[in-house]
């Protein structure tokens, strides 16, 4: 890394810190405001969906054998005859208090269901994206630096495989080979049955909860269960990330400033990582963010094959049972994840690209 | 004293249809600590000549020469590592457009310091001082501020001065400038050339100034090689512009607009005469 030529403590261009702090606060306020507005828009969408679908929320509560009087009473108490704007206001208020309604299928509050299933997906997706980035980025860089070499060929094959192989097939083959035959990994589920519920849920992330509880048997079991599905997710995201990294890098390596670097007698490793890779970090942030958001939606295929109690599974079950509150709640969580990742990569963007900073 | 001696330099690329096409065809010249101009129309092989000398033609491009000697070093036998030690330290090259030739995400000072980083063992503070000197040498008044800027924050003229600073920071013996002003605003061209010329003379460097502008090259160079179609078709010594005889050169001279010009139509290159000459030279 180059060290900046600015002596530490001396800030570029400004003696007066006051206005800069004010500007920073203003920018932060702006970001919060847009996030809030986007979230409100998301709520409006889920609210409208909830009204439009031909599922009677009253029936869902009273059952289809209730008398007319009970039905009407419940309908009144649910406020379904109030003006839409009031209903929307009530909905927003409820959501802000963490009340997403009851799930018909599980009989529990949707919010507490989501608090259980989302961390399961989050844990798997995070490990998946870490694998995807840690392997995919260097692979893509290497493939671009040695265009046509064996690394490049491997990337092409992996990229194709990432497109062509269905996730459930890879999951099944993986289970048969590494679980049933070789016994290298744990089977379906998040943890061995006899350890289930042994660690108190603090974060909902089983690996971290096991560490907090100091339960190493649980940690080992949870790790052996997550490694295969997370690696498969990682494979798909690395195929995508490597392919994108490679094409971003090739674009940079054709630029004139790469010639400038070589003219200066800079070693090739520095040409690649400093001169070509630095400018693409911004684009990579977007690609990685998108890929991560995709994984956080919950891969239904992988969650089904591995009986993973994640949000993808939950949403699918809810859809099949016409469990509207659960569907809307899960949609809300996924939407919020997208907003968060979008804003996060926006901020990183500004941090990484001097041209976007001004 | 000869700094660079080139004989029968050839650069070729594979043709998609098979075989190879030569874009530099048997170039020979000697360069001392003087200013040599290379002019020629677009595609005549000027840039490829410069890049071949810098060892920057990547496969499948191929460079051959009977002799390519730089200050006692045989460039034809030099490894990539050996070349890397020369580049930036003993020979350097100013590229055309600072908008593209400077890295957009690295501070200007860091980009200038880079040559020092890999060719010297100077401390960070010593490097900083050298960067400041280099920026001052290209007449940038507030070098400390400019060093902290990113390339998009400076003008084209300033960008090209930064580029020159970057290429002279280690005081190389040879500098190649490939169309150093053609991307710049007309108003700053002369200034940039004057700065470059001043540095070259004061430090006793050899300069190879590549351009398609015969007029400009004639003003700033001691000698001129006129290239056409990958070959040198004429060499013009000091003040010898009017004596030039090759039809291509004559065409270039005739098409130079003059201040007292009353012609309504500029003459065009006499390609028929050129073809005759070429036919005589090449069986
Ligand atoms: N990678 C390549 N493969 C094949 N041909 C190439 C390649 N690079 C350059 N050429 C050809 O080499 C010839 C000489 O190019 P060069 O860039 O040296 O011209 P130039 O004299 O610098 O022209 P200009 O004034 O436009 O910069 C051109 O005809 C060009 O098409
Ligand atoms: Mg050129």
Coordinates of C-alpha atoms in Angstrom, one line a residue, chain B residues 33-129:
Chain B
X33 CA 21.7 13.8 -25.3
X34 CA 19.7 15.7 -27.7
X35 CA 16.2 16.3 -28.8
X36 CA 15.0 14.0 -31.6
X37 CA 11.6 14.5 -33.1
X38 CA 9.6 11.7 -34.8
X39 CA 6.8 12.8 -37.0
X40 CA 4.5 10.8 -39.2
X41 CA 0.9 10.4 -39.9
X42 CA -1.5 8.3 -37.8
X43 CA -0.6 4.6 -37.9
X44 CA 2.9 5.2 -39.2
X45 CA 4.4 3.3 -36.2
X46 CA 5.5 6.2 -34.0
X47 CA 4.0 4.9 -30.8
X48 CA 5.0 1.4 -31.4
X49 CA 8.6 2.5 -31.8
X50 CA 8.4 4.3 -28.5
X51 CA 6.8 1.3 -26.7
X52 CA 9.3 -1.1 -28.3
X53 CA 12.2 0.9 -26.9
X54 CA 10.6 0.9 -23.4
X55 CA 10.1 -2.9 -23.7
X56 CA 6.3 -2.5 -23.5
X57 CA 5.2 -4.5 -26.5
X58 CA 3.3 -7.5 -25.0
X59 CA 2.9 -10.8 -26.8
X60 CA 1.6 -11.6 -29.4
X61 CA 3.4 -8.5 -30.5
X62 CA 7.1 -9.1 -31.3
X63 CA 10.1 -6.9 -31.4
X64 CA 13.3 -7.7 -33.1
X65 CA 16.4 -5.6 -33.8
X66 CA 20.0 -6.1 -35.0
X67 CA 21.0 -3.7 -32.3
X68 CA 19.2 -1.8 -29.6
X69 CA 21.8 -0.4 -27.2
X70 CA 21.0 1.9 -24.4
X71 CA 23.9 3.5 -22.6
X72 CA 25.9 0.2 -22.7
X73 CA 23.0 -2.1 -22.1
X74 CA 21.9 -4.4 -24.8
X75 CA 18.1 -4.1 -24.8
X76 CA 17.5 -7.0 -27.1
X77 CA 18.9 -9.4 -24.5
X78 CA 17.4 -7.7 -21.5
X79 CA 15.1 -9.7 -19.2
X80 CA 11.8 -8.3 -18.0
X81 CA 13.4 -7.8 -14.6
X82 CA 16.3 -5.9 -16.1
X83 CA 13.9 -3.8 -18.1
X84 CA 11.9 -3.0 -15.0
X85 CA 15.1 -1.7 -13.4
X86 CA 15.6 0.7 -16.3
X87 CA 12.1 1.9 -16.7
X88 CA 11.2 4.8 -14.6
X89 CA 14.8 5.2 -13.4
X90 CA 16.9 5.6 -16.6
X91 CA 14.3 5.8 -19.3
X92 CA 10.7 7.0 -19.1
X93 CA 7.8 8.0 -21.2
X94 CA 5.2 10.7 -21.1
X95 CA 1.9 9.5 -22.5
X96 CA -0.7 11.5 -24.4
X97 CA -3.7 12.2 -22.3
X98 CA -3.4 12.8 -18.5
X99 CA -7.1 12.1 -18.2
X100 CA -6.4 8.5 -19.0
X101 CA -2.7 8.1 -18.1
X102 CA -3.1 8.9 -14.5
X103 CA -4.7 6.5 -12.1
X104 CA -8.0 7.9 -11.0
X105 CA -8.1 6.6 -7.5
X106 CA -4.5 7.3 -6.3
X107 CA -3.3 10.6 -5.0
X108 CA -1.0 12.5 -7.4
X109 CA 1.8 12.6 -4.9
X110 CA 1.6 8.9 -4.3
X111 CA 1.7 8.3 -8.0
X112 CA 4.9 10.4 -8.4
X113 CA 6.4 8.7 -5.4
X114 CA 5.9 5.3 -6.9
X115 CA 9.0 5.4 -9.1
X116 CA 11.0 6.3 -5.9
X117 CA 9.3 3.5 -4.0
X118 CA 10.6 0.8 -6.3
X119 CA 13.9 2.2 -7.5
X120 CA 15.3 3.7 -4.3
X121 CA 15.6 3.0 -0.7
X122 CA 14.6 6.5 0.3
X123 CA 12.6 7.0 3.5
X124 CA 9.0 8.2 3.2
X125 CA 10.0 11.7 4.2
X126 CA 12.8 11.8 1.6
X127 CA 10.4 10.6 -1.0
X128 CA 8.0 13.3 -0.1
X129 CA 10.7 15.9 -0.5

